[in-house]
Short mmCIF file of C-alpha atoms and ligand atoms in Angstrom, two decimals:
data_model
loop_
_atom_site.label_atom_id
_atom_site.label_comp_id
_atom_site.label_asym_id
_atom_site.label_seq_id
_atom_site.Cartn_x
_atom_site.Cartn_y
_atom_site.Cartn_z
CA MET A 28 147.44 -80.28 66.30
CA VAL A 29 144.11 -79.11 67.69
CA GLN A 30 142.91 -81.17 70.63
CA ILE A 31 139.91 -80.65 72.87
CA ASN A 32 140.13 -82.21 76.32
CA GLN A 33 137.82 -82.30 79.30
CA ILE A 34 139.30 -80.90 82.50
CA LEU A 35 138.23 -82.70 85.65
CA ASP A 36 140.52 -81.25 88.32
CA ASN A 37 141.75 -77.80 89.28
CA LYS A 38 139.38 -75.94 86.95
CA LYS A 39 140.47 -72.66 88.54
CA GLN A 40 143.81 -72.90 86.71
CA PHE A 41 141.92 -71.37 83.75
CA LEU A 42 140.41 -68.54 85.78
CA LYS A 43 142.15 -65.84 83.75
CA LEU A 44 140.38 -66.99 80.59
CA LEU A 45 137.06 -67.62 82.36
CA LEU A 46 137.09 -64.05 83.65
CA LEU A 47 137.19 -62.74 80.07
CA ALA A 48 133.69 -64.10 79.54
CA ASP A 49 132.33 -63.58 83.06
CA GLU A 50 134.23 -60.94 84.99
CA GLN A 51 132.92 -61.63 88.51
CA GLU A 52 134.55 -64.67 90.12
CA ASN A 53 131.71 -65.49 92.53
CA MET A 54 129.38 -65.78 89.50
CA ILE A 55 131.80 -68.27 87.91
CA ASP A 56 131.83 -70.22 91.18
CA LYS A 57 128.08 -70.80 90.80
CA TYR A 58 128.59 -73.11 87.81
CA LEU A 59 132.26 -74.14 87.74
CA LEU A 60 132.07 -77.15 90.06
CA ARG A 61 128.93 -78.67 88.52
CA GLY A 62 129.92 -77.70 84.96
CA ASP A 63 131.83 -79.78 82.43
CA MET A 64 134.99 -77.93 81.42
CA TYR A 65 136.67 -78.29 78.03
CA VAL A 66 139.93 -76.79 76.81
CA LEU A 67 141.05 -76.43 73.19
CA ASP A 68 144.77 -76.88 72.87
CA ASP A 69 146.76 -76.03 69.74
CA ALA A 70 150.38 -75.70 70.85
CA GLY A 71 149.01 -74.12 74.03
CA VAL A 72 145.56 -73.41 75.46
CA LYS A 73 143.46 -71.28 73.12
CA VAL A 74 139.84 -71.69 74.32
CA VAL A 75 138.07 -72.69 77.51
CA CYS A 76 134.38 -73.59 77.76
CA VAL A 77 132.05 -74.66 80.58
CA VAL A 78 128.75 -76.49 79.96
CA THR A 79 126.10 -77.29 82.57
CA ASP A 80 123.28 -79.85 82.62
CA GLU A 81 120.13 -77.86 83.31
CA GLY A 82 117.91 -80.95 83.44
CA GLY A 83 115.16 -82.21 81.14
CA GLY A 84 117.54 -82.57 78.19
CA ASN A 85 118.63 -78.92 78.35
CA PHE A 86 122.31 -77.95 78.47
CA GLU A 87 123.83 -74.50 78.73
CA ILE A 88 127.17 -73.00 77.74
CA LYS A 89 127.96 -70.91 80.81
CA ASN A 90 131.34 -69.65 79.71
CA ILE A 91 133.45 -69.61 76.55
CA ALA A 92 136.56 -67.55 76.04
CA THR A 93 139.33 -67.52 73.45
CA ASP A 94 142.76 -66.17 74.39
CA PRO A 95 142.65 -62.55 73.11
CA LEU A 96 145.83 -63.13 71.06
CA TYR A 97 144.04 -65.85 69.11
CA GLN A 98 140.50 -64.48 68.70
CA GLY A 99 139.01 -64.33 65.21
CA LYS A 100 140.96 -67.39 64.03
CA GLY A 101 138.13 -69.92 64.19
CA TYR A 102 139.08 -71.49 67.53
CA GLY A 103 135.87 -70.44 69.31
CA LYS A 104 133.72 -71.87 66.56
CA LYS A 105 135.70 -75.15 66.65
CA MET A 106 134.97 -75.41 70.37
CA ILE A 107 131.23 -74.77 69.86
CA GLN A 108 131.09 -77.36 67.08
CA TYR A 109 132.78 -79.90 69.35
CA ILE A 110 130.37 -79.11 72.21
CA LEU A 111 127.29 -79.40 69.98
CA GLN A 112 128.49 -82.76 68.67
CA HIS A 113 129.51 -84.01 72.12
CA TYR A 114 126.09 -83.28 73.65
CA GLN A 115 124.12 -84.35 70.58
CA HIS A 116 122.88 -87.61 72.06
CA LYS A 117 122.71 -86.41 75.65
CA GLY A 118 119.83 -83.95 75.32
CA HIS A 119 117.71 -81.89 72.95
CA THR A 120 118.69 -78.22 73.38
CA MET A 121 121.88 -76.25 73.99
CA TYR A 122 121.39 -72.76 75.42
CA VAL A 123 123.83 -69.90 75.88
CA GLY A 124 123.28 -66.61 77.67
CA THR A 125 125.11 -63.43 76.79
CA GLY A 126 124.95 -59.69 77.15
CA ASP A 127 123.02 -57.71 74.61
CA SER A 128 126.26 -57.04 72.78
CA PRO A 129 127.38 -56.86 69.14
CA LEU A 130 130.60 -58.62 70.20
CA THR A 131 129.00 -61.93 71.13
CA ILE A 132 125.53 -62.39 69.59
CA PRO A 133 126.89 -62.53 65.98
CA PHE A 134 129.44 -65.13 67.11
CA TYR A 135 126.71 -67.45 68.43
CA GLU A 136 124.51 -66.79 65.39
CA SER A 137 127.39 -67.76 63.12
CA CYS A 138 127.54 -71.02 65.10
CA GLY A 139 123.85 -71.71 64.34
CA PHE A 140 122.19 -70.39 67.51
CA VAL A 141 119.00 -68.32 67.36
CA ILE A 142 117.67 -65.88 69.94
CA SER A 143 115.23 -67.58 72.32
CA HIS A 144 114.33 -65.06 75.01
CA GLN A 145 115.72 -62.41 77.33
CA ILE A 146 116.18 -62.23 81.11
CA ASP A 147 115.50 -58.61 82.03
CA ASN A 148 118.07 -56.81 84.21
CA PHE A 149 120.17 -59.95 84.76
CA PHE A 150 123.46 -58.05 84.79
CA ILE A 151 122.06 -55.36 87.10
CA ASP A 152 120.50 -57.81 89.56
CA HIS A 153 123.28 -60.42 89.79
CA TYR A 154 126.54 -58.48 89.52
CA ASP A 155 128.01 -56.17 92.16
CA HIS A 156 129.31 -53.64 89.62
CA PRO A 157 128.30 -52.37 86.17
CA ILE A 158 129.43 -54.67 83.35
CA ILE A 159 130.61 -52.53 80.47
CA GLU A 160 131.10 -54.08 77.05
CA ASN A 161 131.97 -52.13 73.94
CA GLY A 162 131.43 -48.90 75.91
CA LYS A 163 127.89 -49.82 76.88
CA GLN A 164 126.51 -51.11 80.20
CA LEU A 165 125.01 -54.57 79.89
CA LYS A 166 121.54 -54.87 81.43
CA HIS A 167 119.61 -57.78 80.00
CA MET A 168 120.80 -61.29 79.28
CA VAL A 169 119.95 -62.59 75.83
CA ILE A 170 119.43 -66.36 75.70
CA LEU A 171 120.16 -68.13 72.43
CA LYS A 172 119.42 -71.75 71.67
CA LYS A 173 120.27 -74.51 69.24
CA SER A 174 118.70 -77.93 68.84
CA LEU A 175 121.05 -80.79 69.54
C1 LIG B 5 133.25 -64.61 71.67
C2 LIG B 5 134.54 -65.39 71.47
C3 LIG B 5 134.50 -66.64 72.35
C4 LIG B 5 134.62 -65.81 69.99
O1 LIG B 5 135.74 -66.68 69.82
P1 LIG B 5 136.72 -66.56 68.58
O2 LIG B 5 137.69 -67.69 68.68
O3 LIG B 5 137.28 -65.19 68.51
O4 LIG B 5 135.67 -66.77 67.37
P2 LIG B 5 135.94 -67.42 65.95
O5 LIG B 5 137.22 -66.91 65.38
O6 LIG B 5 135.79 -68.90 66.04
O7 LIG B 5 134.73 -66.81 65.13
C5 LIG B 5 133.69 -67.63 64.65
C6 LIG B 5 132.69 -66.80 63.87
O8 LIG B 5 132.13 -65.79 64.70
C7 LIG B 5 132.34 -64.53 64.12
N1 LIG B 5 132.66 -63.57 65.17
C8 LIG B 5 133.48 -63.76 66.23
N2 LIG B 5 133.54 -62.64 66.98
C9 LIG B 5 132.75 -61.75 66.34
C10 LIG B 5 132.41 -60.40 66.58
N3 LIG B 5 132.89 -59.75 67.62
N4 LIG B 5 131.57 -59.77 65.74
C11 LIG B 5 131.08 -60.42 64.65
N5 LIG B 5 131.36 -61.69 64.37
C12 LIG B 5 132.18 -62.33 65.19
C13 LIG B 5 133.53 -64.70 63.20
O9 LIG B 5 133.52 -63.74 62.16
C14 LIG B 5 133.33 -66.09 62.69
O10 LIG B 5 132.36 -66.08 61.66
P3 LIG B 5 132.53 -67.03 60.36
O11 LIG B 5 132.76 -68.42 60.87
O12 LIG B 5 131.22 -66.85 59.67
O13 LIG B 5 133.71 -66.48 59.65
C15 LIG B 5 135.79 -64.53 71.74
O14 LIG B 5 135.71 -63.34 71.05
C16 LIG B 5 136.01 -64.22 73.23
O15 LIG B 5 136.62 -65.00 73.96
N6 LIG B 5 135.53 -63.05 73.70
C17 LIG B 5 135.75 -62.62 75.09
C18 LIG B 5 134.97 -63.47 76.04
C19 LIG B 5 133.48 -63.47 75.75
O16 LIG B 5 132.90 -62.43 75.54
N7 LIG B 5 132.89 -64.68 75.73
C20 LIG B 5 131.49 -64.85 75.49
C21 LIG B 5 130.73 -64.56 76.73
S1 LIG B 5 128.99 -64.68 76.46
#
């Protein structure tokens, strides 16, 4: 049975999954403590997600990762649907930032997000090594949003 639970303690136990979405640990440390962590369990952990309160009714998905063995089975979308419902009455907009990548933008669009804006050179300025996805170096962060 699919269950989504909030994790309050020892969030680093899910580091392996978190690193799939954000491969530099000191960048994860910037939001892990203040972020709300959720884990989708279906006979074992399948998805982890971290959401932060950015103030003024704005929330942001800082990290979401599905276990590679279970990607493409609808688990990621289930997590996003849960998050959108959970924060519905807590604010007005959910944001998510991602690389300019064909692996992630269609996922968020299929969950109802639309592109909001771009932060130029985010992955160059904030990471200590080139982030390569799908054979291409990520430079800019694309921010998508969805009304809550
Ligand atoms: C992105 C990620 C979280 C998606 O999770 P998932 O469990 O595989 O996604 P789902 O199976 O729930 O897919 C939901 C929808 O997104 C679509 N989708 C997912 N990945 C996609 C891709 N790479 N390209 C196109 N569409 C994709 C699915 O087709 C599905 O669409 P549908 O509902 O219309 O059929 C997962 O691939 C992942 O963990 N990737 C590595 C970490 C990462 O990059 N995280 C995001 C950082 S910004």
